[in-house]
Each structure stands twice: as structure tokens, then as C-alpha cells.
Amino acid sequence: MLKVLIVDDEAVVRRGIVLGIDWASLGCAVVGEAANGEEGLAAAERYSPNLIITDVRMPHMDGIEMMRALRERGSTAHVIVLTAYNDFDYARSALRFGAADYLLKPFRDQELVAAIGRVREKDEAFSSRSAQDDLLALPKGDKSKYVLQTLEYIAAHYADADINITTIARSIGISEGHLSHVFKKETSYTALGYLTLYRIHMARRLLADCRYKVYEVAGMVGYRDVAYFGSTFKKLTGLSPSEYQDRCR
């Protein structure tokens, strides 16, 4: 379920968007409204929306400035920009700050529904294959036996909370220093950095299953401290474990 924030200085436009769309059928829920960019920033902090639909021209802070501030604060929310001005400079600014789509007012409900559909496709693609999947897809053919053994050991023991560079090196019969050097040279990651990526990769699979609570998933991927698991998960995915799980429902 995508959480949606509507930002527009015209109350009638906000109401038209809220009431004119069958949000539930799109897998969305409107969680807040705002009349300008400043209010939009505050609402984004409060509700952590996945999708923001915003006007460009607004008092106090316009939509482009709001987007810039959101990105500086680390927000990864999708943004659909609305404007009555067919102005390429605004479109270019919106795209520079990661706008997912750009609609000209007046627009039809069907156009907004189509734009939301495109956002959902991007969001589902993110859920099914995130950046961590790319990081984990290390080509095996050009790796030494020690690196391959390390990858295999991590895949088999990632749920062990006590795994560390010492246990890994001992298991494959080389020194910690040699393992650290070889693994970094051949993969560009430290062994423990790769372990973290692998754990979060597996946590995403478990959270998407929706049968497990966040604290259960933390333990299943080797974290005793649920808060630390949550902060690590958000650092690598941009979402908290509970937010990620909500997207998968």
C-alpha cells in the first residue's frame, strides 16, 4: 500500500484529487494534505509518504524547492509534479530532483491514474530487485577459491549472530589479514560489508513474506539488536523494515 501526500495551494484541487480517484483500487491511501511546500515538508516528516503529488507554483515554498529539501533530507518518495505552466525549465528542475512524472493542469483523472500506475510499476521493481541484489550478483568465474569459499560460508552462516572475520578465516584455513586483502581486491567489498548486504537481502525476502514480525526477521538474519537491524536496513534500502513490509502487502 503506497502512502500518498497531496500538496497544492488550491483547496478545491486537493479535494478533487482526493475524491476523484479510487485510491484503494490503485493500492494507495491518502495520508495527508498540505497547502504549500513548507507544510508539505512537515507532512512528509510526519507521514513518511511513498508518493507525493505536488503543484509547482505555491506560496512560501514552491514544489521544486520542497523536492530539493526532501532529497537533502534523504527522502526517496516518488513525486508526481502538477503545473499550469508549460515551462520546460520547471520540468527540467522537477526531473533533476527525481520527479517520477509531470502533468499539466488541467489534467484528467485518467492521466493521474496512469501516472500513479507508472509509479507503482517502479515501486514494485524496486521491491523485487533493489540495489543490494546487484551488489550480491558477483560473477563467480573470476574469483579465487578463498573468495568463493567465503561467499559460500556467508550464504550458509549469515543467520549466526557470532559470525565475524575470524570465524570465516578459520573456516577456510587462511589468516584474517590475507582473507581481508583478497576479498576486498576481488570484490571491492569487505567480507563483513558483504555479510551485511547478504543479511539485508535475505531480510527483504522474509519481510515480503509477511508471515514474520520485524523482530523475528532480525533474529533470522543474525541480528540480536532489533534497533540496530532497523537502522542498518533503512540505511541500505531507504525504508524501515516495517515500511518495506507495508509495501509488500
Coordinates of C-alpha atoms in Angstrom, one line a residue:
M1 CA 0.0 0.0 0.0
L2 CA 1.5 3.3 -1.1
K3 CA 1.0 6.2 1.3
V4 CA 0.2 9.4 -0.7
L5 CA 0.6 13.1 0.3
I6 CA -1.2 15.8 -1.8
V7 CA 0.4 19.2 -1.8
D8 CA -1.4 22.1 -3.6
D9 CA -2.3 25.6 -2.5
E10 CA -5.8 25.3 -4.1
A11 CA -8.1 23.5 -1.7
V12 CA -10.5 22.7 -4.5
V13 CA -7.7 21.0 -6.4
R14 CA -6.7 18.9 -3.4
R15 CA -10.2 17.9 -2.8
G16 CA -10.7 17.0 -6.4
I17 CA -7.6 14.7 -6.3
V18 CA -8.6 13.1 -3.1
L19 CA -12.2 12.4 -4.0
G20 CA -11.8 11.9 -7.8
I21 CA -9.5 8.8 -7.6
D22 CA -10.4 5.3 -6.4
W23 CA -7.2 5.1 -4.3
A24 CA -7.9 1.6 -2.8
S25 CA -8.1 0.1 -6.3
L26 CA -4.7 1.5 -7.0
G27 CA -3.2 0.1 -3.8
C28 CA -2.8 3.6 -2.3
A29 CA -4.1 5.6 0.6
V30 CA -4.0 9.3 1.0
V31 CA -2.4 10.0 4.4
G32 CA -2.2 13.8 4.3
E33 CA -2.7 17.1 2.5
A34 CA -0.7 20.4 2.5
A35 CA -1.2 23.9 1.1
N36 CA 2.4 24.8 0.3
G37 CA 5.9 23.4 0.3
E38 CA 6.6 24.2 3.9
E39 CA 3.5 22.4 5.0
G40 CA 4.5 19.6 2.6
L41 CA 7.9 19.1 4.2
A42 CA 6.3 18.9 7.7
A43 CA 3.7 16.5 6.4
A44 CA 6.4 14.3 4.8
E45 CA 8.3 14.2 8.0
R46 CA 5.2 13.2 9.9
Y47 CA 3.7 10.6 7.5
S48 CA 6.7 9.3 5.5
P49 CA 4.7 9.1 2.2
N50 CA 5.8 6.8 -0.6
L51 CA 4.2 9.1 -3.2
I52 CA 3.9 12.9 -3.2
I53 CA 1.6 14.7 -5.7
T54 CA 2.6 18.3 -5.7
D55 CA 1.8 21.6 -7.5
V56 CA 4.8 23.7 -8.7
R57 CA 3.6 27.3 -8.1
M58 CA 2.8 27.7 -4.4
P59 CA 3.3 30.5 -1.8
H60 CA 6.0 30.3 0.9
M61 CA 7.8 27.4 -0.8
D62 CA 7.2 26.1 -4.3
G63 CA 7.1 22.4 -5.3
I64 CA 10.6 22.4 -6.7
E65 CA 12.2 23.8 -3.5
M66 CA 10.2 21.3 -1.5
M67 CA 11.6 18.5 -3.6
R68 CA 15.1 19.7 -3.2
A69 CA 14.7 19.9 0.6
L70 CA 13.2 16.4 0.7
R71 CA 16.1 14.9 -1.3
E72 CA 18.6 16.7 1.0
R73 CA 16.8 15.1 4.0
G74 CA 17.1 11.7 2.4
S75 CA 13.5 11.2 1.2
T76 CA 13.1 8.6 -1.5
A77 CA 9.4 9.3 -2.1
H78 CA 8.2 9.2 -5.7
V79 CA 6.9 12.6 -6.8
I80 CA 4.3 13.5 -9.5
V81 CA 4.5 17.2 -10.3
L82 CA 1.5 19.2 -11.4
T83 CA 1.7 22.6 -13.0
A84 CA -0.4 25.0 -15.1
Y85 CA 2.7 26.3 -16.7
N86 CA 4.0 24.5 -19.8
D87 CA 7.5 25.5 -18.9
F88 CA 10.5 23.3 -19.8
D89 CA 12.6 24.8 -17.0
Y90 CA 10.2 23.7 -14.4
A91 CA 10.0 20.2 -15.9
R92 CA 13.8 20.0 -16.0
S93 CA 14.1 21.1 -12.4
A94 CA 11.5 18.6 -11.3
L95 CA 13.3 15.8 -13.2
R96 CA 16.6 16.8 -11.7
F97 CA 15.2 16.2 -8.2
G98 CA 13.8 12.8 -9.2
A99 CA 10.2 13.6 -10.3
A100 CA 8.5 10.4 -11.5
D101 CA 6.1 12.2 -13.7
Y102 CA 5.0 15.7 -14.8
L103 CA 1.3 16.6 -15.6
L104 CA 0.0 19.8 -16.9
K105 CA -3.1 21.4 -15.4
P106 CA -5.9 21.0 -16.1
F107 CA -5.4 17.2 -16.3
R108 CA -8.0 14.4 -16.4
D109 CA -8.3 11.9 -13.6
Q110 CA -7.3 9.1 -16.1
E111 CA -4.0 10.9 -16.7
L112 CA -3.2 11.0 -13.0
V113 CA -4.3 7.3 -12.6
A114 CA -1.9 6.4 -15.4
A115 CA 0.9 8.3 -13.8
I116 CA 0.3 6.6 -10.4
G117 CA 0.3 3.2 -12.3
R118 CA 3.7 4.0 -13.7
V119 CA 4.9 4.9 -10.2
R120 CA 3.6 1.6 -8.8
E121 CA 5.5 -0.3 -11.5
K122 CA 8.7 1.4 -10.5
D123 CA 8.0 0.7 -6.8
E124 CA 7.3 -3.0 -7.5
A125 CA 10.5 -3.2 -9.5
F126 CA 12.3 -1.7 -6.5
S127 CA 10.8 -4.2 -4.2
S128 CA 11.6 -7.2 -6.4
R129 CA 15.2 -6.2 -7.2
S130 CA 16.9 -3.5 -5.2
A131 CA 20.5 -2.2 -5.4
Q132 CA 21.6 -4.9 -3.0
D133 CA 20.6 -7.6 -5.5
D134 CA 23.1 -6.0 -8.0
L135 CA 25.8 -5.9 -5.3
L136 CA 25.2 -9.6 -4.5
A137 CA 25.4 -10.6 -8.1
L138 CA 29.1 -11.1 -8.1
P139 CA 30.5 -13.0 -11.1
K140 CA 31.9 -16.3 -9.7
G141 CA 34.1 -17.3 -12.6
D142 CA 37.0 -14.9 -11.9
K143 CA 37.1 -15.5 -8.1
S144 CA 39.8 -17.3 -6.2
K145 CA 38.9 -20.4 -4.2
Y146 CA 39.2 -18.4 -0.9
V147 CA 36.7 -15.8 -2.1
L148 CA 34.3 -18.5 -3.3
Q149 CA 34.6 -20.3 0.0
T150 CA 33.9 -17.1 1.8
L151 CA 30.8 -16.4 -0.3
E152 CA 29.6 -20.0 0.4
Y153 CA 30.3 -19.7 4.1
I154 CA 28.4 -16.4 4.4
A155 CA 25.4 -17.9 2.5
A156 CA 25.4 -20.9 4.9
H157 CA 26.0 -19.0 8.2
Y158 CA 24.6 -15.5 7.8
A159 CA 22.0 -16.2 10.5
D160 CA 24.7 -16.9 13.0
A161 CA 24.9 -13.7 15.2
D162 CA 28.5 -14.5 16.2
I163 CA 29.9 -14.7 12.6
N164 CA 32.9 -12.5 12.1
I165 CA 36.1 -12.2 10.0
T166 CA 37.9 -14.6 12.5
T167 CA 35.3 -17.4 12.2
I168 CA 35.2 -17.0 8.4
A169 CA 39.0 -17.1 8.0
R170 CA 39.4 -20.0 10.4
S171 CA 36.8 -22.0 8.5
I172 CA 38.6 -21.7 5.2
G173 CA 42.1 -22.1 6.7
I174 CA 43.8 -18.7 6.0
S175 CA 44.7 -15.7 8.1
E176 CA 42.3 -12.8 8.7
G177 CA 44.7 -10.4 7.0
H178 CA 45.0 -12.5 3.9
L179 CA 41.3 -13.0 3.7
S180 CA 40.5 -9.3 4.1
H181 CA 43.1 -8.4 1.4
V182 CA 41.9 -11.0 -1.2
F183 CA 38.2 -10.5 -0.7
K184 CA 38.5 -6.7 -1.0
K185 CA 40.7 -6.9 -4.0
E186 CA 38.4 -9.3 -5.9
T187 CA 35.0 -8.0 -4.9
S188 CA 35.6 -4.4 -3.9
Y189 CA 33.7 -5.1 -0.6
T190 CA 35.0 -6.1 2.8
A191 CA 33.9 -9.6 3.9
L192 CA 31.8 -8.1 6.7
G193 CA 30.3 -5.5 4.4
Y194 CA 29.2 -8.2 2.1
L195 CA 27.8 -10.2 5.0
T196 CA 25.7 -7.1 5.9
L197 CA 24.4 -6.9 2.3
Y198 CA 23.6 -10.6 2.3
R199 CA 21.7 -10.3 5.6
I200 CA 19.6 -7.4 4.4
H201 CA 19.0 -9.2 1.1
M202 CA 17.6 -12.2 3.0
A203 CA 15.7 -9.9 5.4
R204 CA 13.9 -8.3 2.4
R205 CA 12.7 -11.8 1.3
L206 CA 11.5 -12.6 4.8
L207 CA 9.7 -9.3 5.2
A208 CA 8.0 -9.7 1.8
D209 CA 6.6 -13.0 3.0
C210 CA 4.5 -11.0 5.6
R211 CA 4.3 -14.0 8.0
Y212 CA 7.0 -12.8 10.2
K213 CA 7.3 -9.8 12.6
V214 CA 10.2 -7.4 12.2
Y215 CA 11.9 -8.7 15.4
E216 CA 11.6 -12.3 14.2
V217 CA 13.2 -11.4 10.9
A218 CA 16.0 -9.6 12.7
G219 CA 16.9 -12.8 14.6
M220 CA 16.5 -14.9 11.5
V221 CA 19.3 -13.0 9.7
G222 CA 21.7 -12.8 12.6
Y223 CA 20.8 -9.5 14.5
R224 CA 20.3 -9.7 18.2
D225 CA 19.6 -5.9 18.4
V226 CA 16.4 -5.1 16.6
A227 CA 17.1 -1.4 16.6
Y228 CA 20.5 -1.9 15.0
F229 CA 18.9 -4.2 12.4
G230 CA 16.3 -1.5 11.7
S231 CA 18.9 1.3 11.3
T232 CA 21.0 -0.9 9.0
F233 CA 18.1 -1.9 6.9
K234 CA 17.0 1.7 6.4
K235 CA 20.5 2.8 5.6
L236 CA 20.7 0.2 2.8
T237 CA 17.1 0.3 1.4
G238 CA 15.9 3.8 2.3
L239 CA 13.0 2.3 4.2
S240 CA 12.5 0.9 7.7
P241 CA 11.7 -2.8 7.9
S242 CA 8.0 -2.1 8.7
E243 CA 7.7 0.4 5.9
Y244 CA 9.2 -2.2 3.5
Q245 CA 6.9 -4.8 4.7
D246 CA 3.9 -2.5 4.2
R247 CA 4.9 -2.0 0.6
C248 CA 4.8 -5.7 0.0
R249 CA 1.3 -6.3 1.4

